[in-house]
Amino acid sequence: MKDIAQRAGVSESAVSFALNGRPGVSEVTRDRVRRVAEQLGWRPSTAARQLSGEGAATVGFVLARPADTLGVDSFFLQLVSGIQEVLAERHLGLLFQVVEDVTDECAVYRRWWAEHRVDGVLVVDPRTDDPRPGLLDELGLPAVVIGGAPDERHPGLSTVWADDAGAMASVVDELYRLGHRRIVHIAGLPGLAHTERRVRTLRAEAERRGLTEVESVTTDYSDAEGAAVTRRVLGRPAPPTALIYDNDVMAVAGVTTATELGFSVPADVSVVAWEDSALCRMVRPWLSALSRDSVEFGRTAARELTALLDGGPARTVRVPVPQVIVRESTGAARGA
Amino acid sequence: MKDIAQRAGVSESAVSFALNGRPGVSEVTRDRVRRVAEQLGWRPSTAARQLSGEGAATVGFVLARPADTLGVDSFFLQLVSGIQEVLAERHLGLLFQVVEDVTDECAVYRRWWAEHRVDGVLVVDPRTDDPRPGLLDELGLPAVVIGGAPDERHPGLSTVWADDAGAMASVVDELYRLGHRRIVHIAGLPGLAHTERRVRTLRAEAERRGLTEVESVTTDYSDAEGAAVTRRVLGRPAPPTALIYDNDVMAVAGVTTATELGFSVPADVSVVAWEDSALCRMVRPWLSALSRDSVEFGRTAARELTALLDGGPARTVRVPVPQVIVRESTGAARGA
DNA sequence: CCGGGGAAGTCAATGGATTGACCCCAACTA
DNA sequence: TAGTTGGGGTCAATCCATTGACTTCCCCGG
């Protein structure tokens, strides 16, 4: 900046005013300064800017998953790419970290906050009894919780969520219409808030219809557990006629397993994947799936965070209910 | 820090010396200062630190892929998680950005550099005729190129690479031994350096053995193109008896397509996937695959970068050659 | 008893951008 | 003509940690 000031023959303050579109310099000078800056390829040092109270121009994103669970899930990269799109417009950086568990995640937030490294964070995989919202509220670190149910206890946080309950209801609806009465839901990690929501809704829907042979089994989202659970439930005397998998990976593993066991999909057993990805169209039969726009989900979350950073109020935003895409893996229950 | 100085009854300089393990304060004072700092949960502001010449404590990572190509690939998340592991030890942040193409990527590097946002970067997907190494060299931004061949022209950059040529040779070896003479390689993006290396090696290996019906076809890595190319080549009068896919996604799509066309895998056509992921064990037949440790790949790259940041020399490191894991999708060529 | 030397600290400058306080001059008003 | 006003700028302090230069004080040797 000193350089620019010199070459443009003005003071550093004038440069600052000129480049930030603040009054105090004539249009002529402003233009001259702009040209010099451009020519020098100057960009304000984020560090200096931050010291002068402008914030870090960075938001944080922590993924708390063991490294090996991380692989195949397409959801996160899509989410991140949506987030990026919005952040990039405003030249906000995304500081990304992978940790083992929520405890470590909290430590990361603490450190980031103490080091003034980020202006806000995006929190994913909210849990039942989650320590993070409390911590963030306490620190006063602006945050958007992605995928959580609205939470009255932390008015400082924004929430962006999908209506899992509604989606689950529509899946059950569809399966019920097709004559399915024995349904198993191969759910994800037990501690996650959306897992709980899906499980609860499924139970409620079953009760409402008087179905007794409907249940949820929690897993770790891996293909291995997906296959194992499938094998177990299909081995019963009265096996389920419909399976709902909480992600695409388990669904594919499930179909493969079912086929190996001699079950035909969808003639003997229908399958629904909770997450529509390329994977669902890569195997035969094509998987019926719940489709949501993960990229848009990310965009929405990022937009909420920037709004928060601009001093806006915390809000709760619901993205569209995931839609059931019927493909080849669902059909009428045998004998229905 | 002022706070700490006050409470410990010393000057700010003393605090700095104490906390950074520099001489100039007694052990007693050092301890006192440390305790006060701990108690206050103090961490140095990265901004201030950076302003005093310490660097940004951050490395950058840009992914130049269109959002929709991003989804299913398990490689990157694994790579990133390995990178993280090493960076986290040294409390280095990872600034992550997704962009559309290499041009945008260069712009990002320019901006990061001008803003002093990162101390170094990790570059993935090197290309033939790549503008990035030149730019980074010119800027003097420390960088590690991941997956590139050693490049003499840019002595400032480190390179971490896998021996694609050797791996391809071993695949061809294996297939040749099984009696395959007509082989099609469904490659990835044409501009990428490792694609070129694989294509070249395949051609060389074929010539060496006098095989004339061996070729590579480039794609965009998507399941759609993988399926399309599979359909095309299997529709020929003399279809190939072995297919090598440059990633797991295309391999799975390919197997599905082949099966639909009435080809049995591996009886009619053998399939090898260049990337061993959960996917390869989720479909039947299980896919034979080239396995490399992507997480370790990331670790190695990150270690090279930290070495560079510590003032070490640029180096070229080769990670172990990917190994062929023989599963169910490869077998003797019919009639061999 | 004095000077030299080292351990333990303090002072103040530094880095880059922002910003409140102030200054100068031309033009306009009474 | 004196006084006011406002546009166009400048000065210097500020944010926070680091660091080279300097000061104190104590101990030891001569």
CSV table of C-alpha atoms in Angstrom, one decimal, chain A:
chain,number,residue,atom,x,y,z
A,1,MET,CA,0.0,0.0,0.0
A,2,LYS,CA,2.9,2.3,0.8
A,3,ASP,CA,4.1,1.6,-2.7
A,4,ILE,CA,0.8,2.5,-4.2
A,5,ALA,CA,0.5,5.6,-2.2
A,6,GLN,CA,3.9,6.7,-3.4
A,7,ARG,CA,3.3,6.0,-7.0
A,8,ALA,CA,0.0,7.7,-7.0
A,9,GLY,CA,1.4,10.6,-5.1
A,10,VAL,CA,-1.1,10.4,-2.2
A,11,SER,CA,-1.1,9.2,1.4
A,12,GLU,CA,-1.8,5.6,2.4
A,13,SER,CA,-5.1,6.7,3.9
A,14,ALA,CA,-6.2,8.1,0.6
A,15,VAL,CA,-5.3,4.8,-1.0
A,16,SER,CA,-7.4,3.0,1.6
A,17,PHE,CA,-10.3,5.3,1.0
A,18,ALA,CA,-10.1,5.0,-2.7
A,19,LEU,CA,-9.9,1.3,-2.8
A,20,ASN,CA,-12.6,0.7,-0.4
A,21,GLY,CA,-15.1,3.0,-2.1
A,22,ARG,CA,-15.3,5.4,0.8
A,23,PRO,CA,-15.7,9.1,0.5
A,24,GLY,CA,-12.8,11.4,1.0
A,25,VAL,CA,-11.1,11.2,-2.4
A,26,SER,CA,-12.0,12.6,-5.7
A,27,GLU,CA,-13.1,10.4,-8.6
A,28,VAL,CA,-9.9,11.3,-10.4
A,29,THR,CA,-7.6,10.3,-7.6
A,30,ARG,CA,-9.7,7.2,-7.0
A,31,ASP,CA,-9.2,6.1,-10.5
A,32,ARG,CA,-5.5,6.7,-10.5
A,33,VAL,CA,-5.1,4.8,-7.3
A,34,ARG,CA,-7.2,1.9,-8.7
A,35,ARG,CA,-5.1,1.7,-11.8
A,36,VAL,CA,-1.8,1.7,-9.9
A,37,ALA,CA,-3.1,-1.0,-7.5
A,38,GLU,CA,-4.3,-3.1,-10.4
A,39,GLN,CA,-1.0,-2.7,-12.1
A,40,LEU,CA,0.9,-3.8,-9.1
A,41,GLY,CA,-1.5,-6.8,-8.6
A,42,TRP,CA,-2.1,-5.6,-5.1
A,43,ARG,CA,-4.5,-7.3,-2.7
A,44,PRO,CA,-4.9,-6.4,0.9
A,45,SER,CA,-3.1,-8.7,3.3
A,46,THR,CA,-5.8,-10.6,5.1
A,47,ALA,CA,-3.6,-10.6,8.2
A,48,ALA,CA,-3.3,-6.8,8.4
A,49,ARG,CA,-7.0,-6.5,7.6
A,50,GLN,CA,-7.9,-8.8,10.3
A,51,LEU,CA,-5.8,-7.0,12.8
A,52,SER,CA,-7.7,-3.9,12.0
A,53,GLY,CA,-10.9,-5.6,13.1
A,54,GLU,CA,-12.2,-6.8,9.7
A,55,GLY,CA,-12.5,-10.5,10.6
A,56,ALA,CA,-10.6,-13.3,9.1
A,57,ALA,CA,-12.5,-13.6,5.8
A,58,THR,CA,-12.6,-17.3,6.5
A,59,VAL,CA,-15.2,-19.8,7.6
A,60,GLY,CA,-14.4,-23.2,9.1
A,61,PHE,CA,-15.8,-26.6,8.3
A,62,VAL,CA,-14.9,-29.6,10.5
A,63,LEU,CA,-15.7,-33.2,9.5
A,64,ALA,CA,-15.7,-35.5,12.4
A,65,ARG,CA,-15.5,-38.9,10.9
A,66,PRO,CA,-12.9,-41.6,11.2
A,67,ALA,CA,-10.8,-41.6,8.0
A,68,ASP,CA,-12.0,-44.9,6.7
A,69,THR,CA,-15.7,-44.1,7.0
A,70,LEU,CA,-14.9,-41.1,4.8
A,71,GLY,CA,-14.4,-42.7,1.5
A,72,VAL,CA,-17.4,-43.3,-0.7
A,73,ASP,CA,-19.9,-40.9,0.6
A,74,SER,CA,-20.7,-38.5,-2.1
A,75,PHE,CA,-22.8,-36.2,0.1
A,76,PHE,CA,-20.0,-34.2,1.6
A,77,LEU,CA,-18.1,-33.2,-1.5
A,78,GLN,CA,-21.3,-32.0,-3.1
A,79,LEU,CA,-22.2,-30.1,0.0
A,80,VAL,CA,-18.8,-28.5,0.1
A,81,SER,CA,-18.9,-27.6,-3.5
A,82,GLY,CA,-22.2,-25.8,-2.9
A,83,ILE,CA,-20.7,-24.0,0.1
A,84,GLN,CA,-17.7,-23.0,-2.0
A,85,GLU,CA,-19.8,-21.5,-4.7
A,86,VAL,CA,-21.4,-19.0,-2.3
A,87,LEU,CA,-18.2,-18.3,-0.3
A,88,ALA,CA,-16.1,-17.8,-3.4
A,89,GLU,CA,-18.4,-15.0,-4.6
A,90,ARG,CA,-17.5,-13.0,-1.5
A,91,HIS,CA,-13.9,-14.2,-1.4
A,92,LEU,CA,-14.3,-16.0,1.8
A,93,GLY,CA,-11.9,-18.8,2.4
A,94,LEU,CA,-13.0,-22.2,3.7
A,95,LEU,CA,-10.8,-23.7,6.4
A,96,PHE,CA,-11.3,-27.4,6.3
A,97,GLN,CA,-10.4,-30.0,8.9
A,98,VAL,CA,-11.0,-33.7,9.4
A,99,VAL,CA,-11.0,-35.0,13.0
A,100,GLU,CA,-11.8,-38.2,14.7
A,101,ASP,CA,-14.7,-37.3,16.9
A,102,VAL,CA,-16.9,-34.5,18.3
A,103,THR,CA,-14.6,-33.9,21.2
A,104,ASP,CA,-11.7,-33.1,18.9
A,105,GLU,CA,-14.1,-31.0,16.8
A,106,CYS,CA,-14.9,-28.9,19.8
A,107,ALA,CA,-11.2,-28.4,20.5
A,108,VAL,CA,-10.7,-27.2,17.0
A,109,TYR,CA,-13.5,-24.7,17.4
A,110,ARG,CA,-11.9,-23.5,20.6
A,111,ARG,CA,-8.5,-23.1,18.9
A,112,TRP,CA,-9.9,-21.4,15.8
A,113,TRP,CA,-11.8,-19.0,18.0
A,114,ALA,CA,-8.8,-18.2,20.2
A,115,GLU,CA,-6.6,-17.7,17.2
A,116,HIS,CA,-9.2,-15.6,15.4
A,117,ARG,CA,-8.8,-17.9,12.5
A,118,VAL,CA,-12.4,-18.0,11.4
A,119,ASP,CA,-15.4,-15.7,11.4
A,120,GLY,CA,-17.9,-18.5,11.6
A,121,VAL,CA,-18.3,-22.2,11.1
A,122,LEU,CA,-20.6,-24.7,9.5
A,123,VAL,CA,-21.5,-27.7,11.6
A,124,VAL,CA,-22.5,-30.9,10.1
A,125,ASP,CA,-23.9,-34.2,11.5
A,126,PRO,CA,-25.7,-32.7,14.5
A,127,ARG,CA,-26.4,-35.3,17.2
A,128,THR,CA,-28.8,-35.9,19.9
A,129,ASP,CA,-27.3,-34.4,22.9
A,130,ASP,CA,-24.6,-32.5,21.0
A,131,PRO,CA,-22.0,-30.4,22.8
A,132,ARG,CA,-21.3,-28.2,19.8
A,133,PRO,CA,-24.2,-25.8,19.7
A,134,GLY,CA,-23.7,-25.0,23.4
A,135,LEU,CA,-20.0,-24.4,22.9
A,136,LEU,CA,-20.5,-22.2,19.9
A,137,ASP,CA,-23.2,-20.2,21.6
A,138,GLU,CA,-20.9,-19.8,24.6
A,139,LEU,CA,-18.0,-18.7,22.4
A,140,GLY,CA,-20.2,-16.4,20.4
A,141,LEU,CA,-18.8,-17.9,17.2
A,142,PRO,CA,-21.4,-17.5,14.4
A,143,ALA,CA,-22.5,-20.9,13.2
A,144,VAL,CA,-24.9,-22.6,10.9
A,145,VAL,CA,-26.0,-26.1,11.9
A,146,ILE,CA,-26.5,-28.2,8.8
A,147,GLY,CA,-29.1,-31.0,9.0
A,148,GLY,CA,-30.2,-30.4,12.5
A,149,ALA,CA,-33.7,-30.0,13.7
A,150,PRO,CA,-34.7,-26.5,14.8
A,151,ASP,CA,-33.3,-26.0,18.3
A,152,GLU,CA,-34.8,-23.4,20.6
A,153,ARG,CA,-32.1,-23.6,23.1
A,154,HIS,CA,-29.5,-21.9,21.1
A,155,PRO,CA,-31.0,-18.8,19.6
A,156,GLY,CA,-27.6,-17.6,18.3
A,157,LEU,CA,-27.2,-20.4,15.8
A,158,SER,CA,-28.9,-20.7,12.4
A,159,THR,CA,-30.1,-24.0,11.3
A,160,VAL,CA,-30.6,-25.4,7.8
A,161,TRP,CA,-32.4,-28.6,7.6
A,162,ALA,CA,-34.2,-31.1,5.4
A,163,ASP,CA,-37.5,-32.5,6.5
A,164,ASP,CA,-36.5,-36.1,7.2
A,165,ALA,CA,-39.7,-36.8,8.9
A,166,GLY,CA,-41.8,-35.8,5.9
A,167,ALA,CA,-39.5,-37.8,3.6
A,168,MET,CA,-39.7,-40.9,5.7
A,169,ALA,CA,-43.5,-40.6,5.8
A,170,SER,CA,-43.6,-40.4,2.0
A,171,VAL,CA,-41.4,-43.4,1.6
A,172,VAL,CA,-43.5,-45.5,4.0
A,173,ASP,CA,-46.6,-44.2,2.2
A,174,GLU,CA,-45.2,-45.4,-1.1
A,175,LEU,CA,-44.2,-48.8,0.3
A,176,TYR,CA,-47.5,-49.3,2.0
A,177,ARG,CA,-49.4,-48.5,-1.1
A,178,LEU,CA,-47.3,-51.2,-2.9
A,179,GLY,CA,-48.5,-53.7,-0.2
A,180,HIS,CA,-45.4,-53.9,1.9
A,181,ARG,CA,-46.1,-54.7,5.6
A,182,ARG,CA,-42.8,-56.0,6.8
A,183,ILE,CA,-40.2,-53.1,6.4
A,184,VAL,CA,-36.7,-52.8,7.8
A,185,HIS,CA,-34.9,-49.5,7.9
A,186,ILE,CA,-31.1,-49.9,7.8
A,187,ALA,CA,-30.3,-46.6,9.5
A,188,GLY,CA,-27.0,-44.7,9.9
A,189,LEU,CA,-25.1,-43.8,13.0
A,190,PRO,CA,-27.2,-44.0,16.1
A,191,GLY,CA,-26.2,-40.7,17.7
A,192,LEU,CA,-27.0,-38.5,14.7
A,193,ALA,CA,-30.0,-36.3,15.0
A,194,HIS,CA,-31.4,-37.1,11.6
A,195,THR,CA,-31.0,-40.8,12.2
A,196,GLU,CA,-33.2,-40.4,15.3
A,197,ARG,CA,-35.7,-38.4,13.4
A,198,ARG,CA,-36.0,-41.0,10.7
A,199,VAL,CA,-36.3,-43.8,13.2
A,200,ARG,CA,-38.9,-42.0,15.3
A,201,THR,CA,-41.0,-41.2,12.2
A,202,LEU,CA,-40.8,-44.7,10.9
A,203,ARG,CA,-42.1,-46.0,14.3
A,204,ALA,CA,-44.9,-43.4,14.3
A,205,GLU,CA,-45.9,-44.2,10.8
A,206,ALA,CA,-46.0,-47.9,11.5
A,207,GLU,CA,-48.1,-47.4,14.6
A,208,ARG,CA,-50.5,-45.2,12.8
A,209,ARG,CA,-51.1,-48.0,10.3
A,210,GLY,CA,-51.0,-50.8,12.8
A,211,LEU,CA,-47.9,-52.4,11.4
A,212,THR,CA,-46.0,-54.5,13.9
A,213,GLU,CA,-43.2,-55.8,11.7
A,214,VAL,CA,-41.5,-52.6,11.0
A,215,GLU,CA,-38.2,-51.7,12.6
A,216,SER,CA,-35.0,-49.7,12.3
A,217,VAL,CA,-31.4,-51.0,12.8
A,218,THR,CA,-28.6,-48.6,13.2
A,219,THR,CA,-25.2,-49.0,11.5
A,220,ASP,CA,-22.1,-47.1,10.8
A,221,TYR,CA,-23.0,-46.3,7.1
A,222,SER,CA,-20.4,-48.7,5.8
A,223,ASP,CA,-21.0,-51.2,3.0
A,224,ALA,CA,-19.9,-53.9,5.3
A,225,GLU,CA,-22.5,-53.3,8.0
A,226,GLY,CA,-25.1,-52.6,5.3
A,227,ALA,CA,-24.4,-56.1,3.9
A,228,ALA,CA,-24.3,-57.7,7.3
A,229,VAL,CA,-27.6,-56.4,8.4
A,230,THR,CA,-29.2,-57.3,5.1
A,231,ARG,CA,-28.0,-60.8,5.5
A,232,ARG,CA,-29.3,-61.0,9.0
A,233,VAL,CA,-32.8,-59.7,8.4
A,234,LEU,CA,-33.3,-61.6,5.1
A,235,GLY,CA,-32.4,-64.8,6.9
A,236,ARG,CA,-35.4,-64.6,9.2
A,237,PRO,CA,-38.3,-66.9,8.9
A,238,ALA,CA,-40.5,-64.1,7.7
A,239,PRO,CA,-38.1,-61.7,6.0
A,240,PRO,CA,-39.0,-58.1,5.3
A,241,THR,CA,-40.4,-57.3,1.8
A,242,ALA,CA,-38.9,-53.8,1.8
A,243,LEU,CA,-35.6,-52.3,2.9
A,244,ILE,CA,-34.9,-48.6,3.4
A,245,TYR,CA,-31.1,-47.8,3.5
A,246,ASP,CA,-29.9,-44.6,5.0
A,247,ASN,CA,-27.3,-44.0,2.3
A,248,ASP,CA,-26.4,-45.1,-1.2
A,249,VAL,CA,-23.4,-47.2,-0.3
A,250,MET,CA,-25.4,-49.5,2.0
A,251,ALA,CA,-28.2,-49.7,-0.4
A,252,VAL,CA,-25.9,-51.0,-3.1
A,253,ALA,CA,-24.2,-53.4,-0.8
A,254,GLY,CA,-27.7,-54.5,0.4
A,255,VAL,CA,-28.9,-55.2,-3.1
A,256,THR,CA,-25.8,-57.2,-3.9
A,257,THR,CA,-26.2,-59.2,-0.7
A,258,ALA,CA,-29.9,-59.8,-1.3
A,259,THR,CA,-29.2,-61.1,-4.8
A,260,GLU,CA,-26.6,-63.4,-3.5
A,261,LEU,CA,-29.0,-64.8,-1.0
A,262,GLY,CA,-31.4,-65.6,-3.8
A,263,PHE,CA,-33.7,-62.7,-3.3
A,264,SER,CA,-34.8,-61.0,-6.5
A,265,VAL,CA,-35.0,-57.2,-6.4
A,266,PRO,CA,-37.7,-55.9,-6.5
A,267,ALA,CA,-39.8,-59.1,-6.9
A,268,ASP,CA,-38.9,-60.5,-3.5
A,269,VAL,CA,-37.7,-57.4,-1.8
A,270,SER,CA,-37.9,-53.7,-2.6
A,271,VAL,CA,-35.1,-51.4,-1.8
A,272,VAL,CA,-35.0,-47.6,-1.3
A,273,ALA,CA,-31.8,-45.6,-0.9
A,274,TRP,CA,-31.7,-42.5,1.1
A,275,GLU,CA,-29.4,-40.5,-1.1
A,276,ASP,CA,-29.5,-40.3,-4.8
A,277,SER,CA,-26.1,-40.5,-6.4
A,278,ALA,CA,-24.5,-41.8,-9.5
A,279,LEU,CA,-24.1,-45.0,-7.6
A,280,CYS,CA,-27.9,-45.6,-7.7
A,281,ARG,CA,-27.8,-45.7,-11.5
A,282,MET,CA,-24.6,-47.7,-11.7
A,283,VAL,CA,-26.1,-51.0,-10.5
A,284,ARG,CA,-28.9,-53.0,-11.9
A,285,PRO,CA,-31.7,-52.8,-10.9
A,286,TRP,CA,-31.5,-49.1,-10.7
A,287,LEU,CA,-32.2,-48.0,-7.2
A,288,SER,CA,-35.2,-46.1,-6.2
A,289,ALA,CA,-33.9,-43.3,-4.1
A,290,LEU,CA,-34.7,-40.2,-2.0
A,291,SER,CA,-33.2,-37.3,-3.9
A,292,ARG,CA,-32.2,-34.0,-2.4
A,293,ASP,CA,-30.1,-31.4,-3.9
A,294,SER,CA,-26.9,-31.5,-1.8
A,295,VAL,CA,-25.2,-28.8,-3.7
A,296,GLU,CA,-28.1,-26.5,-3.1
A,297,PHE,CA,-28.2,-27.6,0.5
A,298,GLY,CA,-24.6,-26.4,0.8
A,299,ARG,CA,-25.4,-23.1,-1.0
A,300,THR,CA,-28.2,-22.4,1.4
A,301,ALA,CA,-26.1,-23.1,4.4
A,302,ALA,CA,-23.3,-20.9,3.2
A,303,ARG,CA,-25.8,-18.1,2.5
A,304,GLU,CA,-27.2,-18.3,6.0
A,305,LEU,CA,-23.7,-18.1,7.4
A,306,THR,CA,-22.8,-15.0,5.3
A,307,ALA,CA,-26.1,-13.4,6.4
A,308,LEU,CA,-25.1,-14.1,10.0
A,309,LEU,CA,-21.7,-12.6,9.4
A,310,ASP,CA,-23.3,-9.5,8.0
A,311,GLY,CA,-25.0,-9.1,11.3
A,312,GLY,CA,-28.3,-10.6,10.3
A,313,PRO,CA,-30.5,-12.6,12.7
A,314,ALA,CA,-30.1,-16.3,13.3
A,315,ARG,CA,-32.7,-18.2,11.2
A,316,THR,CA,-34.1,-21.6,10.7
A,317,VAL,CA,-34.4,-22.6,7.1
A,318,ARG,CA,-36.0,-25.7,5.7
A,319,VAL,CA,-34.8,-26.9,2.3
A,320,PRO,CA,-37.3,-28.8,0.1
A,321,VAL,CA,-38.4,-32.2,1.3
A,322,PRO,CA,-36.3,-35.0,-0.4
A,323,GLN,CA,-38.4,-36.6,-3.2
A,324,VAL,CA,-38.8,-40.3,-3.8
A,325,ILE,CA,-37.4,-41.2,-7.2
A,326,VAL,CA,-39.0,-44.5,-8.2
A,327,ARG,CA,-36.7,-46.5,-10.4
A,328,GLU,CA,-36.4,-50.3,-10.7
A,329,SER,CA,-35.7,-51.5,-7.2
A,330,THR,CA,-39.2,-51.0,-5.8
A,331,GLY,CA,-42.3,-52.9,-6.7
A,332,ALA,CA,-45.5,-54.4,-5.4
A,333,ALA,CA,-45.0,-56.8,-2.4
A,334,ARG,CA,-45.3,-60.4,-3.4
A,335,GLY,CA,-48.9,-61.5,-3.0
A,336,ALA,CA,-50.1,-58.0,-2.5
